[in-house]
Short mmCIF file of C-alpha atoms in Angstrom, two decimals:
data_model
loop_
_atom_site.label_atom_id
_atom_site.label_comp_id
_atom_site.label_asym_id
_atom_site.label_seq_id
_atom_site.Cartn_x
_atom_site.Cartn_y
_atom_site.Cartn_z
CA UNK A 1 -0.23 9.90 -4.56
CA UNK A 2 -3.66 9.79 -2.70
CA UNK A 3 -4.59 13.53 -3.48
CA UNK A 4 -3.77 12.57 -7.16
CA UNK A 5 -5.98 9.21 -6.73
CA UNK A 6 -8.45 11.24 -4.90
CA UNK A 7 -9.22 13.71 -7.80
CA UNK A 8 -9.25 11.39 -10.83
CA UNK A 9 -11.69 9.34 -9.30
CA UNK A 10 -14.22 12.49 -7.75
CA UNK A 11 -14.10 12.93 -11.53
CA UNK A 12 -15.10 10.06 -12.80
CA UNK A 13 -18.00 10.62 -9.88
CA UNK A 14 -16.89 8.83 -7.03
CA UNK A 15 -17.42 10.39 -3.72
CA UNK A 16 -14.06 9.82 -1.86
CA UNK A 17 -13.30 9.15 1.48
CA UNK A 18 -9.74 9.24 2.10
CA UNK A 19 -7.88 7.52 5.24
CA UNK A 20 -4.47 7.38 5.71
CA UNK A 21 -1.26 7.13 8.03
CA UNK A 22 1.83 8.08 7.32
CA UNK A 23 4.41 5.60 8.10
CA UNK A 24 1.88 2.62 8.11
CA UNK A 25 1.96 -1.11 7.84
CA UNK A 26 -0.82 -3.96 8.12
CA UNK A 27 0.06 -3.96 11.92
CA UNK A 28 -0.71 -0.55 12.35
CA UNK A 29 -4.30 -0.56 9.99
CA UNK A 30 -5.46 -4.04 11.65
CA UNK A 31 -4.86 -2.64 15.46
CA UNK A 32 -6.38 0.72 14.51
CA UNK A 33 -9.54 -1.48 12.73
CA UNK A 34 -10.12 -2.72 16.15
CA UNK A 35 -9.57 0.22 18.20
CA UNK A 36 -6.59 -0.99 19.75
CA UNK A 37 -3.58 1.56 20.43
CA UNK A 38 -0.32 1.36 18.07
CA UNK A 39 2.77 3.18 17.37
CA UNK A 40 0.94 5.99 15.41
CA UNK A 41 -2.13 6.29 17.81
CA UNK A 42 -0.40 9.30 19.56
CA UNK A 43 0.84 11.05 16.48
CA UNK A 44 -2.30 10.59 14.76
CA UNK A 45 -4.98 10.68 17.32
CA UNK A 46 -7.95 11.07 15.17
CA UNK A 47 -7.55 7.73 14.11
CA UNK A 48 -9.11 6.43 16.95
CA UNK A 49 -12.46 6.57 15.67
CA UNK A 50 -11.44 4.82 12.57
CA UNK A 51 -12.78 1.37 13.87
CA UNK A 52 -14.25 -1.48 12.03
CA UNK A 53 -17.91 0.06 12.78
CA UNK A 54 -17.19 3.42 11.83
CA UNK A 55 -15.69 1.93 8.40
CA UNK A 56 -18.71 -0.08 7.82
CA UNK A 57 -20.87 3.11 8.89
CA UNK A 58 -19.68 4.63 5.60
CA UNK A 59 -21.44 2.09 3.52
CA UNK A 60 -18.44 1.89 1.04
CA UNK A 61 -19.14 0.34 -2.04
CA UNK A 62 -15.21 -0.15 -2.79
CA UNK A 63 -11.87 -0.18 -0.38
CA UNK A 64 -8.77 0.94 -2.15
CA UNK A 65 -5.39 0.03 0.04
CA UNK A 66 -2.03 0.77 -0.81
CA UNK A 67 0.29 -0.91 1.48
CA UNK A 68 3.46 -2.86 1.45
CA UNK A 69 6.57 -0.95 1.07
CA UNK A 70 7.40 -0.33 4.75
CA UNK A 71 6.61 -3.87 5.50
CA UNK A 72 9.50 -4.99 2.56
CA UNK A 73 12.25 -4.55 4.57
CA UNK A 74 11.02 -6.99 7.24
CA UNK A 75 13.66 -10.09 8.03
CA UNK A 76 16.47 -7.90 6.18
CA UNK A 77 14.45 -7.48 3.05
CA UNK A 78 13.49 -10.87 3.03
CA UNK A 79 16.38 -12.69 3.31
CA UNK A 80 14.65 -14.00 6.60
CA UNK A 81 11.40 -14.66 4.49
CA UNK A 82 9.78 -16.97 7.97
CA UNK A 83 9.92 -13.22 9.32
CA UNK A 84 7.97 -11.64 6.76
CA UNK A 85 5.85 -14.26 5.95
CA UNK A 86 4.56 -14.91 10.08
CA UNK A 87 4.36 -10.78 9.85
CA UNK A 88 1.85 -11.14 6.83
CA UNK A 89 -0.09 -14.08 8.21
CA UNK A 90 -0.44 -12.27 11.62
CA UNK A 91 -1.21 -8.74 10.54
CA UNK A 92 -2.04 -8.75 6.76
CA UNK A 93 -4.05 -11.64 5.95
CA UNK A 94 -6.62 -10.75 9.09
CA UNK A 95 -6.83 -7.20 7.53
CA UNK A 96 -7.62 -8.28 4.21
CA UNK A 97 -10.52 -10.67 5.97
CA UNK A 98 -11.93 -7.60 8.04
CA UNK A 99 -12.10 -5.67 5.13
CA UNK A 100 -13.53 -8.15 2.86
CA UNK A 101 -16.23 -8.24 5.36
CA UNK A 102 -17.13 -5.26 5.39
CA UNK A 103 -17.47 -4.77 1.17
CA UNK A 104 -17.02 -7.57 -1.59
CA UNK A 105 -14.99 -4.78 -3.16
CA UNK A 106 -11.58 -4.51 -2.10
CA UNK A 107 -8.51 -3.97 -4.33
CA UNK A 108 -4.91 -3.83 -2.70
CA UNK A 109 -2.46 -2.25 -4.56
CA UNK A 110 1.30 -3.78 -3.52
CA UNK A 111 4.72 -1.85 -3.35
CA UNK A 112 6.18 -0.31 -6.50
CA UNK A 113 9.47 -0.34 -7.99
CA UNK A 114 12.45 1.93 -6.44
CA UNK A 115 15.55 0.25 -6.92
CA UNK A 116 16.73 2.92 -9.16
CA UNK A 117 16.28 5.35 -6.37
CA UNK A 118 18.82 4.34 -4.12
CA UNK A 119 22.35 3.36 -3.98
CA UNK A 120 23.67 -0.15 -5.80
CA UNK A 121 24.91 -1.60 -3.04
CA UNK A 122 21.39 -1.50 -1.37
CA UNK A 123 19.27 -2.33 -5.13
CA UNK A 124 20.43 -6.14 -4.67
CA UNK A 125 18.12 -5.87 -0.77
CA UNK A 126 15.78 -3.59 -2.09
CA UNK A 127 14.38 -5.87 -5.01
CA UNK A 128 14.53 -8.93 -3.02
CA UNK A 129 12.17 -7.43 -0.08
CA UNK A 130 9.89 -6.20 -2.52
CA UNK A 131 9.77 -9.20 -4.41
CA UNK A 132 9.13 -11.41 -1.68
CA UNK A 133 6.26 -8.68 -0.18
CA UNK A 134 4.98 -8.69 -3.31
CA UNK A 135 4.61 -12.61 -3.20
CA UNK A 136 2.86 -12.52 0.40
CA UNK A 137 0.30 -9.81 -0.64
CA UNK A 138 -0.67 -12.08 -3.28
CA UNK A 139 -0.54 -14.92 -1.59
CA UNK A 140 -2.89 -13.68 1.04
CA UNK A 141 -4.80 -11.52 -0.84
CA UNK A 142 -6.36 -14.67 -3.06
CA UNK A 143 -6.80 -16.60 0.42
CA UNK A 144 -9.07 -13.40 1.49
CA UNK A 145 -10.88 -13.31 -1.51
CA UNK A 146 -9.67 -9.58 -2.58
CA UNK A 147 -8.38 -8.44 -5.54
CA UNK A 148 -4.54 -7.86 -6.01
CA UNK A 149 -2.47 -5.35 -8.16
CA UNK A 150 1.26 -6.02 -8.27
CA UNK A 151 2.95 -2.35 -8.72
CA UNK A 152 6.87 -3.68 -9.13
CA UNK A 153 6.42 -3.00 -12.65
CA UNK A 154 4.79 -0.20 -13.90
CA UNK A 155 7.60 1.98 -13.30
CA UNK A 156 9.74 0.16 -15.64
CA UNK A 157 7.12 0.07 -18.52
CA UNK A 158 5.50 3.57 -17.96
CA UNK A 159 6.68 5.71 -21.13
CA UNK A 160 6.16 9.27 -19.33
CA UNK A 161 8.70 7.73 -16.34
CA UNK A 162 11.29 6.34 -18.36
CA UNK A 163 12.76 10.03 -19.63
CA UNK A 164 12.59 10.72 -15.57
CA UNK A 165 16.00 10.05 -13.58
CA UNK A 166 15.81 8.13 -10.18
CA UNK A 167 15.86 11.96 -8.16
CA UNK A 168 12.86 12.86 -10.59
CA UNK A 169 10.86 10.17 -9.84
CA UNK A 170 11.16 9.82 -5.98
CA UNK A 171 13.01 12.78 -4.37
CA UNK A 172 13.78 11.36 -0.89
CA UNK A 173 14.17 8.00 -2.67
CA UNK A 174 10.85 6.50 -1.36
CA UNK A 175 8.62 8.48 -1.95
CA UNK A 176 6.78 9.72 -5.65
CA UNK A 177 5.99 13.55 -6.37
CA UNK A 178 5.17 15.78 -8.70
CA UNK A 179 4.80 13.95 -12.61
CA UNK A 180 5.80 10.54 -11.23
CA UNK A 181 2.72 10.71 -8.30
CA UNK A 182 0.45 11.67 -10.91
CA UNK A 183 1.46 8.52 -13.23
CA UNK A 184 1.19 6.38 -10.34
CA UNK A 185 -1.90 7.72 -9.21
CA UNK A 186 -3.10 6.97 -12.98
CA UNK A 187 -1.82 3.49 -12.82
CA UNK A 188 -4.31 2.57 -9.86
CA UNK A 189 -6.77 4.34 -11.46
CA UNK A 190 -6.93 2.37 -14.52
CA UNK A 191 -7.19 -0.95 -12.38
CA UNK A 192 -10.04 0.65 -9.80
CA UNK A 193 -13.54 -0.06 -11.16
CA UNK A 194 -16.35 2.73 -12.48
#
């Protein structure tokens, strides 16, 4: 999705400076904010250098994150919800304050819809860890003074997805590609300021 992101806003103007993990999670951004080793440090060395000061040496005027879905499955997708909500008060609300700090402009875009992509037995888990992550994002997001965009939804009300089936949309059942990452990409665009 973020090369997809990336290119609708360059055209509305915006000069674009993209930073991202694969595999991440609040943990991993907040501890790589403040320089301090993580799980992905040693697959990902150059993310060393992206620090608090070298974020605020950019000048941004906006922060675009998209985070949540790895997190969803924390205290078996929420059925533990103390779990996932002391994991989002010790890594994601402090995030959300360090990057408030560093711009007024910060919009956090939560995990989408993917039930349909993966088996029924597991849908029931699935929706209820997403849910619930979708609750703490807000939650903390409104306590940080950032702006908030719930995803679960605009799968299910997106026209050009609905003629998609589940292997369409996500073809390794997580992850968007081809059409689908373009709508999504679309979708945060249309909440992400001029």
């Amino acid at each position: 999705v973020g090369p997809n992101l990336e290119e609708i806003l360059r055209e509305r103007g915006a000069e674009v400076i993209r930073m991202g993990i694969g595999a991440s999670s609040s943990k991993v951004w907040y501890k790589t904010l403040l320089g301090k080793r993580h799980s992905l440090s040693k697959k990902f060395p150059w993310t060393k250098k992206w620090t608090i000061e070298h974020l605020k040496a950019q000048k941004p005027d906006q922060i675009i994150i998209s985070l949540g879905g790895n997190t969803s499955w924390l205290g078996k997708y929420g059925k533990n919800a103390g779990i996932m909500g002391t994991y989002h008060f010790k890594h994601t609300f402090p995030l959300m304050k360090t990057l408030k700090e560093i711009t007024p402009n910060v919009i956090w875009f939560g995990p989408s819809h993917r039930w349909d992509s993966v088996s029924k037995k597991n849908q029931k888990k699935i929706r209820r860890g997403r849910g619930l992550t979708d609750d703490f994002l807000h939650y903390y997001a409104s306590l940080a003074g950032i702006r908030y965009v719930s995803m679960l939804k605009w799968s299910l009300e997106d026209k050009k997805l609905r003629l998609l089936t589940a292997k369409e949309k996500r073809y390794d059942g997580v992850h968007y590609r081809g059409a689908s990452a373009a709508c999504y990409a679309r979708a945060m665009a249309s909440n992400i300021q001029k």
